[in-house]
Tab-separated table of C-alpha atoms in Angstrom:
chain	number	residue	atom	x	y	z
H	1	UNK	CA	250.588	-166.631	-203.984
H	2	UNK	CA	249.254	-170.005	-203.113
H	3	UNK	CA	248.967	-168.414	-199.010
H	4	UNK	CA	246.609	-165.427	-200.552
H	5	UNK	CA	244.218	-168.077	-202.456
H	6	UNK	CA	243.889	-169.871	-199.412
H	7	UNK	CA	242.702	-167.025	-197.461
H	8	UNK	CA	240.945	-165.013	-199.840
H	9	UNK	CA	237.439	-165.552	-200.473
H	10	UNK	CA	235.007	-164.003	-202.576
H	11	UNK	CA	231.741	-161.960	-201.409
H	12	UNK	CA	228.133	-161.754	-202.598
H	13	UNK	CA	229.047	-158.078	-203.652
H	14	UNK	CA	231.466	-159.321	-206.523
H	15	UNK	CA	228.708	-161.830	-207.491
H	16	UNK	CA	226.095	-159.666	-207.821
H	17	UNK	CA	228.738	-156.976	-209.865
H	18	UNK	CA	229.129	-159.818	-211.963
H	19	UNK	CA	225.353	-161.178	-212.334
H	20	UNK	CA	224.709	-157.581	-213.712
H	21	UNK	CA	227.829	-157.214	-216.214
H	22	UNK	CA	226.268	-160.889	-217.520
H	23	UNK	CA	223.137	-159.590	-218.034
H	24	UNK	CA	224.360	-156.730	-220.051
H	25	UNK	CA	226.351	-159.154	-222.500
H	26	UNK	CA	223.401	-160.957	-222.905
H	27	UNK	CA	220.755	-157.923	-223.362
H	28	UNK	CA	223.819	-157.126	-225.869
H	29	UNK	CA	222.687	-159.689	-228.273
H	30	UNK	CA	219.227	-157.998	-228.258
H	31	UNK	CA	220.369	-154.305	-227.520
H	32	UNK	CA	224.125	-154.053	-229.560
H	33	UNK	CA	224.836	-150.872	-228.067
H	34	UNK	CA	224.903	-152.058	-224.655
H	35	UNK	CA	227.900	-154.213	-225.383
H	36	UNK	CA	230.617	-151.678	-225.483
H	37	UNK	CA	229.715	-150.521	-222.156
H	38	UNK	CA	229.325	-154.178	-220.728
H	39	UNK	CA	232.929	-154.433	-221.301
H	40	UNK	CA	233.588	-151.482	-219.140
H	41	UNK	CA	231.948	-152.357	-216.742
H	42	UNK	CA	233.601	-155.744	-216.552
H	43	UNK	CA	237.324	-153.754	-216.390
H	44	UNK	CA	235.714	-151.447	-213.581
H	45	UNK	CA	234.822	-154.543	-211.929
H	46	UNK	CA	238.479	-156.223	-212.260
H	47	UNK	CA	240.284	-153.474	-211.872
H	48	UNK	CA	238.438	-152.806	-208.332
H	49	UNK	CA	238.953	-156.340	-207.503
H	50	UNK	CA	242.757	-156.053	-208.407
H	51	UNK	CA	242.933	-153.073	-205.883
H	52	UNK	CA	240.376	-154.509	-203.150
H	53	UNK	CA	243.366	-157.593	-202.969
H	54	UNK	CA	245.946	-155.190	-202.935
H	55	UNK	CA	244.580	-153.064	-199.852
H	56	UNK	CA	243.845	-156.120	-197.861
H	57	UNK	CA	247.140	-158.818	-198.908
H	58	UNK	CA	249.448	-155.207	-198.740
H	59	UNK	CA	250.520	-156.217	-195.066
H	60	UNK	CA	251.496	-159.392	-193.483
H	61	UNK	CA	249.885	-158.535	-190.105
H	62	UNK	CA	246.101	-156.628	-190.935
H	63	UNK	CA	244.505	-157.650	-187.373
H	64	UNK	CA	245.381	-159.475	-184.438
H	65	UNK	CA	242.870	-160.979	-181.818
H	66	UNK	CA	243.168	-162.613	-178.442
H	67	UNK	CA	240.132	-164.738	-177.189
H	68	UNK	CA	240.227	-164.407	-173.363
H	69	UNK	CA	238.575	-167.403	-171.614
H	70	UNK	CA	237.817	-168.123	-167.682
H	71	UNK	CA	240.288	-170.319	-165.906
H	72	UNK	CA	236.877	-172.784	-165.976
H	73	UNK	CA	233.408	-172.568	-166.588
H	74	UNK	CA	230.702	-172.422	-164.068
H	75	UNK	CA	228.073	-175.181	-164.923
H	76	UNK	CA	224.822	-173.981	-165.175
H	77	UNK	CA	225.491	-170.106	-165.505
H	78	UNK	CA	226.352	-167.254	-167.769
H	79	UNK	CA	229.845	-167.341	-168.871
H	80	UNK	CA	231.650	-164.261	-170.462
H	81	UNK	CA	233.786	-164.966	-173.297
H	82	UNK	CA	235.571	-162.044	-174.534
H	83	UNK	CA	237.201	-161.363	-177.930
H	84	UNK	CA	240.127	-158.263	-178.038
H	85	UNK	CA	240.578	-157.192	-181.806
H	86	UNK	CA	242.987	-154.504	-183.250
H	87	UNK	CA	242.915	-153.172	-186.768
H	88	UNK	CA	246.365	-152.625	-187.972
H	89	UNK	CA	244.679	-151.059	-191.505
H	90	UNK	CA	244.801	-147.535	-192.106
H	91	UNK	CA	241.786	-147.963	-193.111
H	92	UNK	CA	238.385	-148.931	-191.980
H	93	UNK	CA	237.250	-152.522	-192.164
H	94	UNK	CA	234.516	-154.721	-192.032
H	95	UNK	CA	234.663	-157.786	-190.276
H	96	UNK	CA	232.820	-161.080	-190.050
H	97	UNK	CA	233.974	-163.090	-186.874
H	98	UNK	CA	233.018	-166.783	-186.493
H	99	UNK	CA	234.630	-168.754	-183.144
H	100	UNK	CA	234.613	-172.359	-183.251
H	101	UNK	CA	232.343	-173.062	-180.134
H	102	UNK	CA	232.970	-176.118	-178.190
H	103	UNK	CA	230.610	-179.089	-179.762
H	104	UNK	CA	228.452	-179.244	-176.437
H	105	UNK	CA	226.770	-176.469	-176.959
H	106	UNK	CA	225.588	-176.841	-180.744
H	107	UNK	CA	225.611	-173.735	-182.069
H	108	UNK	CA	226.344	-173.540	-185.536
H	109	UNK	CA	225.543	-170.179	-186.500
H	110	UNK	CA	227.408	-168.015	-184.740
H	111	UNK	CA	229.263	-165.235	-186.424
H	112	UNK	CA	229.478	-161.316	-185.075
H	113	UNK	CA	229.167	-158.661	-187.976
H	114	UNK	CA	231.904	-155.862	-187.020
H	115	UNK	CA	233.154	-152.343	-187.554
H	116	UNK	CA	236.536	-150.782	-186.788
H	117	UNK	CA	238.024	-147.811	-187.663
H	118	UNK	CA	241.242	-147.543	-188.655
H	119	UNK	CA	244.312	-148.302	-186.193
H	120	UNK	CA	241.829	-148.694	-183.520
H	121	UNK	CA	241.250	-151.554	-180.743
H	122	UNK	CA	237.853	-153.400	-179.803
H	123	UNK	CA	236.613	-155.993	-177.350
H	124	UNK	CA	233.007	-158.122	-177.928
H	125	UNK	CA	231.904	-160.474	-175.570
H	126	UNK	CA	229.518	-163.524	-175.794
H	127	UNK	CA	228.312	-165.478	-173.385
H	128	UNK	CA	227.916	-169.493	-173.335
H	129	UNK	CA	225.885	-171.377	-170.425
H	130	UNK	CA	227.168	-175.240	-170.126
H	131	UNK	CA	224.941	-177.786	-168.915
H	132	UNK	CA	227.278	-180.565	-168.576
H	133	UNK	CA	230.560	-180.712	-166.556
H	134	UNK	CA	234.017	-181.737	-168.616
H	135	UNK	CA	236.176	-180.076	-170.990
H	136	UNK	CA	235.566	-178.037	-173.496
H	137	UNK	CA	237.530	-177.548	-176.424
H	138	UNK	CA	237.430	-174.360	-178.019
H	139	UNK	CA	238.376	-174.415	-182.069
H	140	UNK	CA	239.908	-171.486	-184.241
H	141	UNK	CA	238.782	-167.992	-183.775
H	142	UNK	CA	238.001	-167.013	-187.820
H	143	UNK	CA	237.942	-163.604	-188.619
H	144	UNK	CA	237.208	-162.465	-192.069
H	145	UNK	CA	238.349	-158.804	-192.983
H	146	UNK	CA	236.952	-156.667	-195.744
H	147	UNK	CA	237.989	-153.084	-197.518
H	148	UNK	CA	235.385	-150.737	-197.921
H	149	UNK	CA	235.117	-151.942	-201.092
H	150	UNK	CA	233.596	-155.605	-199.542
H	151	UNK	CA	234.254	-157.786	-202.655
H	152	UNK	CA	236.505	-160.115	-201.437
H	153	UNK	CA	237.735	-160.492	-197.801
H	154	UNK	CA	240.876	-161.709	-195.869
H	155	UNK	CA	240.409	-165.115	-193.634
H	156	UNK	CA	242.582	-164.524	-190.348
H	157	UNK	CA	242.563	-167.567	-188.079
H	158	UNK	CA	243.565	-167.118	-184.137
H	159	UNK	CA	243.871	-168.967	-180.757
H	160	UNK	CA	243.545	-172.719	-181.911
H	161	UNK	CA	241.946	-175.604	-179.667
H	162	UNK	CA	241.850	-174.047	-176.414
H	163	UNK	CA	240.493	-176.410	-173.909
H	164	UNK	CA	238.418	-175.266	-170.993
H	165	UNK	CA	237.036	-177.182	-168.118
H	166	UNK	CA	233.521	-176.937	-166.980
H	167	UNK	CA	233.271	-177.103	-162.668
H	168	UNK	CA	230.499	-176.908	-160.634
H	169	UNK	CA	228.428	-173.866	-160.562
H	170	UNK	CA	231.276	-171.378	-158.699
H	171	UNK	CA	229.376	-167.923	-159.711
H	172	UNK	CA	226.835	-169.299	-157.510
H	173	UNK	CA	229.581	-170.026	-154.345
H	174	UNK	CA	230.096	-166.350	-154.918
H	175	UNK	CA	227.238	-165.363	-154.889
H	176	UNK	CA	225.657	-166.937	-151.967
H	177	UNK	CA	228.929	-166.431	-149.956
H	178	UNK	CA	227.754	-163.383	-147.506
H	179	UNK	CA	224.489	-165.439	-146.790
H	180	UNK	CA	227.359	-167.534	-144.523
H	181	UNK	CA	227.164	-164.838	-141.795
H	182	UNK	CA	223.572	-164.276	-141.298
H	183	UNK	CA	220.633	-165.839	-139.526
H	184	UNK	CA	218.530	-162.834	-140.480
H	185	UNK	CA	217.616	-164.129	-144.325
H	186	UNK	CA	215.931	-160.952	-145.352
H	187	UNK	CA	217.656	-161.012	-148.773
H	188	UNK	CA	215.853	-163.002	-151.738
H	189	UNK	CA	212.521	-162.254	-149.986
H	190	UNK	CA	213.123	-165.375	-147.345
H	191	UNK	CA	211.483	-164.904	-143.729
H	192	UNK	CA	213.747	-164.237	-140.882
H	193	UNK	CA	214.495	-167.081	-138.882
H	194	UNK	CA	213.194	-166.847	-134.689
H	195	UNK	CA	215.489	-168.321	-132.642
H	196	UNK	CA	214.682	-170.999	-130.160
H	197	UNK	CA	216.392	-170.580	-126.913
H	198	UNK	CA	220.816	-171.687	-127.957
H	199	UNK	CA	223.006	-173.633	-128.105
H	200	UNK	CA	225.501	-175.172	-125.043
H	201	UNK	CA	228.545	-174.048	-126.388
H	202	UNK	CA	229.402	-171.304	-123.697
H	203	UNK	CA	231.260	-168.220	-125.310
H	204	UNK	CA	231.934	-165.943	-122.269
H	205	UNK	CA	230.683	-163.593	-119.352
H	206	UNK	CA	229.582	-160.043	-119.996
H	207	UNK	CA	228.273	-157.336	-118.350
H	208	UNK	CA	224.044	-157.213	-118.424
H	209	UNK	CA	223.091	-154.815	-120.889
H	210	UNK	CA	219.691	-153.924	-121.886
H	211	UNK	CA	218.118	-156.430	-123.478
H	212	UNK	CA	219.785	-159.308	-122.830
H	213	UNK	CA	217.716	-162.335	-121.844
H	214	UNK	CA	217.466	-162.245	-117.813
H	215	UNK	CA	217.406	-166.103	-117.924
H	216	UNK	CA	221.155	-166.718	-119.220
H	217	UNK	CA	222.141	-163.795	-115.609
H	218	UNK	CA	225.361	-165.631	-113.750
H	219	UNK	CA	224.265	-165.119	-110.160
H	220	UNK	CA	227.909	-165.852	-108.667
H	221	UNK	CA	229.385	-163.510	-111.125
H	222	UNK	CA	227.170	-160.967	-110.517
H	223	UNK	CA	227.756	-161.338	-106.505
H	224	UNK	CA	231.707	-160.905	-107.001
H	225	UNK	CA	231.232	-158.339	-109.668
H	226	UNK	CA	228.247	-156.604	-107.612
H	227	UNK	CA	226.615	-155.891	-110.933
H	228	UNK	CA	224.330	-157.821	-113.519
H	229	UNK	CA	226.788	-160.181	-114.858
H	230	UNK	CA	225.311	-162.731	-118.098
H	231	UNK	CA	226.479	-165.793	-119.752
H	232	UNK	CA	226.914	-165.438	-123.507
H	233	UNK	CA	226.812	-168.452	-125.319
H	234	UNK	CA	227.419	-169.024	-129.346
H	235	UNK	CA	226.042	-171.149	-132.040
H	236	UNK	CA	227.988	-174.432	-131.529
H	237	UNK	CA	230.679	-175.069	-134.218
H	238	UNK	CA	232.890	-178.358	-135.699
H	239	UNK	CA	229.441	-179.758	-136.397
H	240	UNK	CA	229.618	-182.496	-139.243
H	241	UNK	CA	227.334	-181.674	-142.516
H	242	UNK	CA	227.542	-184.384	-144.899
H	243	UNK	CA	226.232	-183.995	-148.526
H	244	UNK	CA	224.758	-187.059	-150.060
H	245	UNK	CA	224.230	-187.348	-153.597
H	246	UNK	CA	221.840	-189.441	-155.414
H	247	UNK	CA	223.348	-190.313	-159.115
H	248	UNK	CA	220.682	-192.629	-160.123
H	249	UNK	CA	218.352	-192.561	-163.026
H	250	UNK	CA	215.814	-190.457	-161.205
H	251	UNK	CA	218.387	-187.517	-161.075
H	252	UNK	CA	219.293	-187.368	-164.842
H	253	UNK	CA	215.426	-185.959	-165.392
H	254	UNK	CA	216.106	-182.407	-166.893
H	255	UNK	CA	214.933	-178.899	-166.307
H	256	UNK	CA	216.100	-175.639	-168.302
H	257	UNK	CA	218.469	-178.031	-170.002
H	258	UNK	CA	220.454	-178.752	-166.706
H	259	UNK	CA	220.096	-182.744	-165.121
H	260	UNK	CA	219.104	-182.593	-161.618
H	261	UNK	CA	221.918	-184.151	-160.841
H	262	UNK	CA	223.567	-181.021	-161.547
H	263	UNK	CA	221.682	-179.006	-159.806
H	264	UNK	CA	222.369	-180.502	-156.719
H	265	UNK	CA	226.414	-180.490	-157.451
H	266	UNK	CA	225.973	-176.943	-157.942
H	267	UNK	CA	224.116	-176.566	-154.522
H	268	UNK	CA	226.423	-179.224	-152.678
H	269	UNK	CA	229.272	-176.985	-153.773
H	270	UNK	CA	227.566	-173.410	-152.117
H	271	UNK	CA	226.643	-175.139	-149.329
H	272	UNK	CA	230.178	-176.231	-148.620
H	273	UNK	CA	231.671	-172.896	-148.878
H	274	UNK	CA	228.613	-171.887	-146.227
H	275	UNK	CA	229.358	-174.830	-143.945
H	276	UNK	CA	233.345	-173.840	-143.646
H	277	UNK	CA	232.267	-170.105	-142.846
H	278	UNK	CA	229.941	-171.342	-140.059
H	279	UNK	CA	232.964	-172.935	-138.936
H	280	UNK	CA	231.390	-176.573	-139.162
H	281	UNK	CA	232.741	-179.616	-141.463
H	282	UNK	CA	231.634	-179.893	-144.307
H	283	UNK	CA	231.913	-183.325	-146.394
H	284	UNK	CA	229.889	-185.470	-149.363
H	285	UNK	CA	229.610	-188.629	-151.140
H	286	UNK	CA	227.908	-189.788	-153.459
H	287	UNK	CA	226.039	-193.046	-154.479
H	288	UNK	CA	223.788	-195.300	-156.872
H	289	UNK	CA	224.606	-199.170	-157.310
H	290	UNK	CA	227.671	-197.931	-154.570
H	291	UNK	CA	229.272	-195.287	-152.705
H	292	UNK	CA	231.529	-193.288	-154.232
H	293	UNK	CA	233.393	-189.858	-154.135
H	294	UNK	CA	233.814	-189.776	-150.523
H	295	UNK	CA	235.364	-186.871	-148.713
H	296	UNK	CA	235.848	-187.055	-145.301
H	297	UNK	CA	233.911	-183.588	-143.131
H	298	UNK	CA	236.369	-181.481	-141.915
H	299	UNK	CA	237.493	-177.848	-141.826
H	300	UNK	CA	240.917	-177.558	-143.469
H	301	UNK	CA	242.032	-174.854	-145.656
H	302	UNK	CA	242.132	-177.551	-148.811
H	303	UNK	CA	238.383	-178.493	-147.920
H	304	UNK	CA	236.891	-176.630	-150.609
H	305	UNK	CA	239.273	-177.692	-153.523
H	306	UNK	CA	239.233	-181.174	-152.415
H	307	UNK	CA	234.975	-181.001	-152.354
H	308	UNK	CA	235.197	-179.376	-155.887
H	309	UNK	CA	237.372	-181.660	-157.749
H	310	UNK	CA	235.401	-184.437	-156.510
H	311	UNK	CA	232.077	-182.759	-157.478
H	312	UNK	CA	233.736	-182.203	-161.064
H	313	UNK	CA	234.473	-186.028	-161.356
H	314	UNK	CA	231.210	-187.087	-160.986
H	315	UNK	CA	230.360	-190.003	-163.515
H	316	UNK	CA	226.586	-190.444	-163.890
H	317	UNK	CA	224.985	-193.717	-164.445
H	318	UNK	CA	221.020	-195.296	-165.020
H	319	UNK	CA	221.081	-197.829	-162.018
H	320	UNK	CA	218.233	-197.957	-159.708
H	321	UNK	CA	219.790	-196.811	-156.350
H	322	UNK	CA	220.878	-198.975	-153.418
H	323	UNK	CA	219.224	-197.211	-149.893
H	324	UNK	CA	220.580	-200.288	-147.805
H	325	UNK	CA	224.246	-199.747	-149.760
H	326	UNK	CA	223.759	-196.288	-148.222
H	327	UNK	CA	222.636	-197.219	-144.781
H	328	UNK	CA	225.371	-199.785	-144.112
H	329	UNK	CA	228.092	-197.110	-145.716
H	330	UNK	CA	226.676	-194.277	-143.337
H	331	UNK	CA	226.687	-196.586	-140.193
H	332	UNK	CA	229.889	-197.688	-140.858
H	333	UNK	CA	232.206	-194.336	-141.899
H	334	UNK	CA	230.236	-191.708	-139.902
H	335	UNK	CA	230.365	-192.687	-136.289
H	336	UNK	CA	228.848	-189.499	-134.470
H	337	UNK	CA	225.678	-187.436	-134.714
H	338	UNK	CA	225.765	-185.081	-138.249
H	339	UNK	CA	223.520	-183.183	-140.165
H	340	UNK	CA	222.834	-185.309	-143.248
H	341	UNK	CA	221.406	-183.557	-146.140
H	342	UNK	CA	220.117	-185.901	-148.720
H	343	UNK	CA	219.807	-184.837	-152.811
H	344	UNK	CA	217.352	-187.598	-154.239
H	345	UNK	CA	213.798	-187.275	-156.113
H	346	UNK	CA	210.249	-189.294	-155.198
H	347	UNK	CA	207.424	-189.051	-157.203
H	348	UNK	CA	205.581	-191.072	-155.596
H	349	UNK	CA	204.325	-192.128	-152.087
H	350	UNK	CA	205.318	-195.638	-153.256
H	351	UNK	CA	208.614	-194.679	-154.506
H	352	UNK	CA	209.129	-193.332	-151.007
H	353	UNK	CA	208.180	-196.130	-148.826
H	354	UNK	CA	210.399	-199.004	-150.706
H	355	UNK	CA	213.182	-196.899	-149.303
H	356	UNK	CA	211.409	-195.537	-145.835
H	357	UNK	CA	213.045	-198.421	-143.910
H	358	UNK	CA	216.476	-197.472	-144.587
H	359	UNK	CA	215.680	-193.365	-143.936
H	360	UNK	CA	214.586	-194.101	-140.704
H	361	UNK	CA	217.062	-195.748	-139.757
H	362	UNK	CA	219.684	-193.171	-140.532
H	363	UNK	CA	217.500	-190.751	-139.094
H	364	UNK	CA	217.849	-192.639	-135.717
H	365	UNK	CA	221.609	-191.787	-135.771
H	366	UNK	CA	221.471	-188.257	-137.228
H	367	UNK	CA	219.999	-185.654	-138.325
H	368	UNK	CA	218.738	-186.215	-141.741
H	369	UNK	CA	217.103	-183.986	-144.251
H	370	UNK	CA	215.813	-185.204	-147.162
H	371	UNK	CA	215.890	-182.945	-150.307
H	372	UNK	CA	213.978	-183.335	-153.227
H	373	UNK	CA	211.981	-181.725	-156.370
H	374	UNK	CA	208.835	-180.211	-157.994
H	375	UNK	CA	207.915	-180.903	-161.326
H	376	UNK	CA	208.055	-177.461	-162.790
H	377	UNK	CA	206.816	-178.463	-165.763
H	378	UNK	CA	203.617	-179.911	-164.330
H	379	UNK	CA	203.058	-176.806	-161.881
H	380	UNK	CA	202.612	-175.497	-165.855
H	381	UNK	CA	199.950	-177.831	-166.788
H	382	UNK	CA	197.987	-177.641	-163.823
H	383	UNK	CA	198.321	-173.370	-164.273
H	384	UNK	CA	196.765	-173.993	-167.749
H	385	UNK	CA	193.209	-173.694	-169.014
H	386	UNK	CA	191.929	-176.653	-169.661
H	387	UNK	CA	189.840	-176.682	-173.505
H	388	UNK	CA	189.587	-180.540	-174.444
H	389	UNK	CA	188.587	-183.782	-172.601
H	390	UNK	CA	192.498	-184.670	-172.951
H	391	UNK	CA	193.487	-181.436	-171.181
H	392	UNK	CA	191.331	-182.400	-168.632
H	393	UNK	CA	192.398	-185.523	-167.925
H	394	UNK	CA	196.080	-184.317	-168.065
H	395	UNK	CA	195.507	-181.488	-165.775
H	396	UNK	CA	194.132	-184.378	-162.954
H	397	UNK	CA	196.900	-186.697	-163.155
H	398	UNK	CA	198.729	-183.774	-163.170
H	399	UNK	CA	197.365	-182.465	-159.875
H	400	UNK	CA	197.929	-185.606	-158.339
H	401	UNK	CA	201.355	-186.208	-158.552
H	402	UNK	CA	201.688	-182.847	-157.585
H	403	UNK	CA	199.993	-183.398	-154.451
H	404	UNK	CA	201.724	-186.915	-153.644
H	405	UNK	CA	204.715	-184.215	-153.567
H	406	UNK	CA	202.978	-182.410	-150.843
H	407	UNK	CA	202.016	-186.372	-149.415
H	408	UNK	CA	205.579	-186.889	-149.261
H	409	UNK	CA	206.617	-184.487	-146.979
H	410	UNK	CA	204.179	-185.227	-144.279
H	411	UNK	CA	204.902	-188.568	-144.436
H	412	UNK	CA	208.811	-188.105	-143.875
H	413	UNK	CA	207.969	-185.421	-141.071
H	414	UNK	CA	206.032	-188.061	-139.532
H	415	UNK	CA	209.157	-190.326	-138.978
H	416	UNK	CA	210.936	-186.649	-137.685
H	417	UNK	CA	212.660	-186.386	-140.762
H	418	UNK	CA	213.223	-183.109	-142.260
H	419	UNK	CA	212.596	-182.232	-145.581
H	420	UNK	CA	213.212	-179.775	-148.576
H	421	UNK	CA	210.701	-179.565	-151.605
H	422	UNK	CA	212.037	-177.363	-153.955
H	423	UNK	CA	211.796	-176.118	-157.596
H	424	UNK	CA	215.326	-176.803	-159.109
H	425	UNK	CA	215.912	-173.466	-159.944
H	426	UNK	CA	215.914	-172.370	-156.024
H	427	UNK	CA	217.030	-175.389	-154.943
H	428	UNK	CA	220.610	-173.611	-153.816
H	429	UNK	CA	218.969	-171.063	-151.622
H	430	UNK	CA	216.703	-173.524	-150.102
H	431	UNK	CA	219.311	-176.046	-148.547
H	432	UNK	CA	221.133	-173.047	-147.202
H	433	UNK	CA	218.237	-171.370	-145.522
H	434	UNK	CA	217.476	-174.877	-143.963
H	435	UNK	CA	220.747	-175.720	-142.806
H	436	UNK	CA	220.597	-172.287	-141.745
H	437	UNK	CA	217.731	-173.049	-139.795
H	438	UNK	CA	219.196	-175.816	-138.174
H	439	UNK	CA	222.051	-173.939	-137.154
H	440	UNK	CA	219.793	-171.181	-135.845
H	441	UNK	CA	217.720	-173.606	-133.609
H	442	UNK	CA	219.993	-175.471	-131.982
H	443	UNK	CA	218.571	-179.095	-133.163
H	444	UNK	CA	221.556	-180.667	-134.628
């Protein structure tokens, strides 16, 4: 008895039976003959709450239901979370279904209104978009069950604290994957890529064929051979690619509820699977008041995992950044010539020259690209009609740190560094098309 109290609970239908059978007794006192048929109507009302807790208490198992998770979540995407129910009733029941959604996300009003037919079997699926890497903990999955009738219902409670972890963005690895064998970037409306002359790396000797560039002929090989014989050479591979991630206070700035610092794990991580396809090595690290998460570039099986779990580990922080920290670390651990792809924000010219010293300087070593942000939510502002003196004014400042953006890049390109100004949103597809690039030109 006291396990049916404690999961029966009453519903708005019985109240309102009830609000009405009240009103009768008291229009009674005004009206006597309504008072004889109050009464009934109170038994009619008891004696179909009597039966509505018989149909639904009658069995020990009414429903089941499974909630079916990912292995982990993908940080900054769409994640399917699927819920299997089966009505063991042989009849059909209404359900109310409220999961206990992991705190980060703050949702306290979820609940899915349900039909199933008797001895039948149903999936639903929401989806949940993190913006934070960790674990999440899942509560009960609450399921309230209801007769026809729908004057009381039946709490069943499933699949308690299930933790999840939250990784890196790995839909995106996915989805980018194929864009690891092409220098031809039609897809996603980027420009294909011309090729400048190639590489050294020497691949073999073929037989001229139509087409082929007459400069690259092999005149002894064509004597022996006594027919148009050609070198062929290949992009050059085992290149380093190091991933350097600022975790300062200018990344935690956020956009569609993601930091950039996570926008550039989720990049660091596609890139990665890209740079192993080319066949280069891939590593990262990551810094602020020091280095930290360092993985070494190389091309082992166990690359990926080991680049993941230390993209997942990332601790933020508010510190100003150390550049020299940086410098000293990057002259010290990487000894030869790699590409050098640096996540950071400037919004300002004068933000960029207190740390110019130290990017030239690694740029005299290797090849360094320097990757940072537009303010999507000024390129708003300055998009808006201005109607007030204030809108004015906001729409100029605006403008101008826009174009100290645009300042920013030609004053890296005039020290021959490279660099990426991207919305955070495309951020992903834009380091891959420029290490891409890189590959594709032979400059590395």
């Amino acid at each position: 008895m006291k396990k049916v109290l404690k999961n029966l609970y009453l519903k708005n239908r019985l109240f309102n039976a009830l609000g009405v059978n009240i009103t009768l007794f008291v229009l009674s006192f005004f009206f006597p003959f309504l008072y004889t048929p109050a009464w009934y109507f109170l038994i009619l009302i008891l004696t179909f709450l009597a039966f509505d807790i018989l149909l639904l208490f009658q069995t020990q198992q009414g429903i089941s239901a499974t909630r079916i998770c990912p292995e982990k979540l993908s940080n900054g995407d769409e994640n399917q979370i699927t819920l299997t129910i089966q009505n063991f009733y042989t009849f059909s029941i209404y359900l109310k279904v409220i999961d206990e959604i992991p705190f980060q996300f703050q949702v306290r009003d979820f609940q899915i209104p349900l039909k199933l037919k008797a001895s039948t079997v149903k999936d639903i699926a929401y989806h949940l978009r993190p913006v934070s890497r960790g674990e999440y903990q899942f509560g009960a999955l609450n399921i309230y069950a209801s007769s026809p009738f729908q004057l009381v219902s039946r709490r069943f409670v499933f699949a308690k604290d299930q933790t999840v972890p939250t990784y890196p963005s790995y839909i995106q690895l996915r989805k980018y994957d194929l864009m690891a064998f092409s220098n031809h970037l039609f897809q996603y409306g980027v420009k294909k890529i011309r090729k400048i002359g190639h590489t050294l790396e020497f691949e073999q000797i073929k037989e001229y064929v139509q087409g082929d560039d007459m400069r690259t002929l092999n005149w002894k090989a064509t004597a022996k051979k006594n027919s148009l014989m050609v070198n062929q050479f290949q992009d050059e591979k085992s290149q380093s690619v190091y991933m350097i991630i600022d975790k300062g206070r200018v990344m935690k700035m956020p956009f569609n509820k993601l930091s950039l610092l996570d926008y550039a794990i989720n990049a660091s991580l596609v890139l990665s699977n890209v740079i192993l396809k080319k066949h280069d090595k891939a590593g990262m690290f990551t810094f602020s008041k020091k280095v930290e998460n360092r993985v070494a570039a190389e091309k082992r099986s166990s690359q990926m995992q080991l680049i993941m779990e230390n993209l997942y580990n990332i601790k933020t922080d508010f510190y100003e950044s150390d550049y020299s920290r940086l410098y000293v670390d990057i002259k010290k651990n990487i000894t030869h010539r790699s590409l050098v792809m640096l996540y950071t924000n400037f919004e300002t010219l004068d933000s960029l020259h207190r740390q110019l010293p130290y990017l030239k300087a690694i740029a005299k070593s290797h090849l360094l690209v320097v990757v940072f942000f537009q303010n999507t939510e000024l390129d708003q502002l300055i998009e808006q009609k201005s109607e007030t003196v204030q809108e004015v004014y906001d729409k100029i400042i605006a403008e101008k740190f826009a174009f100290e953006k645009r300042l920013i890049v030609n004053e890296l390109k005039k020290y021959g560094i490279f660099s990426v100004l991207t919305q955070p949103e495309n951020l992903t597809l834009d380091t891959i098309n420029k290490y891409l690039e890189i590959k594709s030109r032979g400059i590395l």
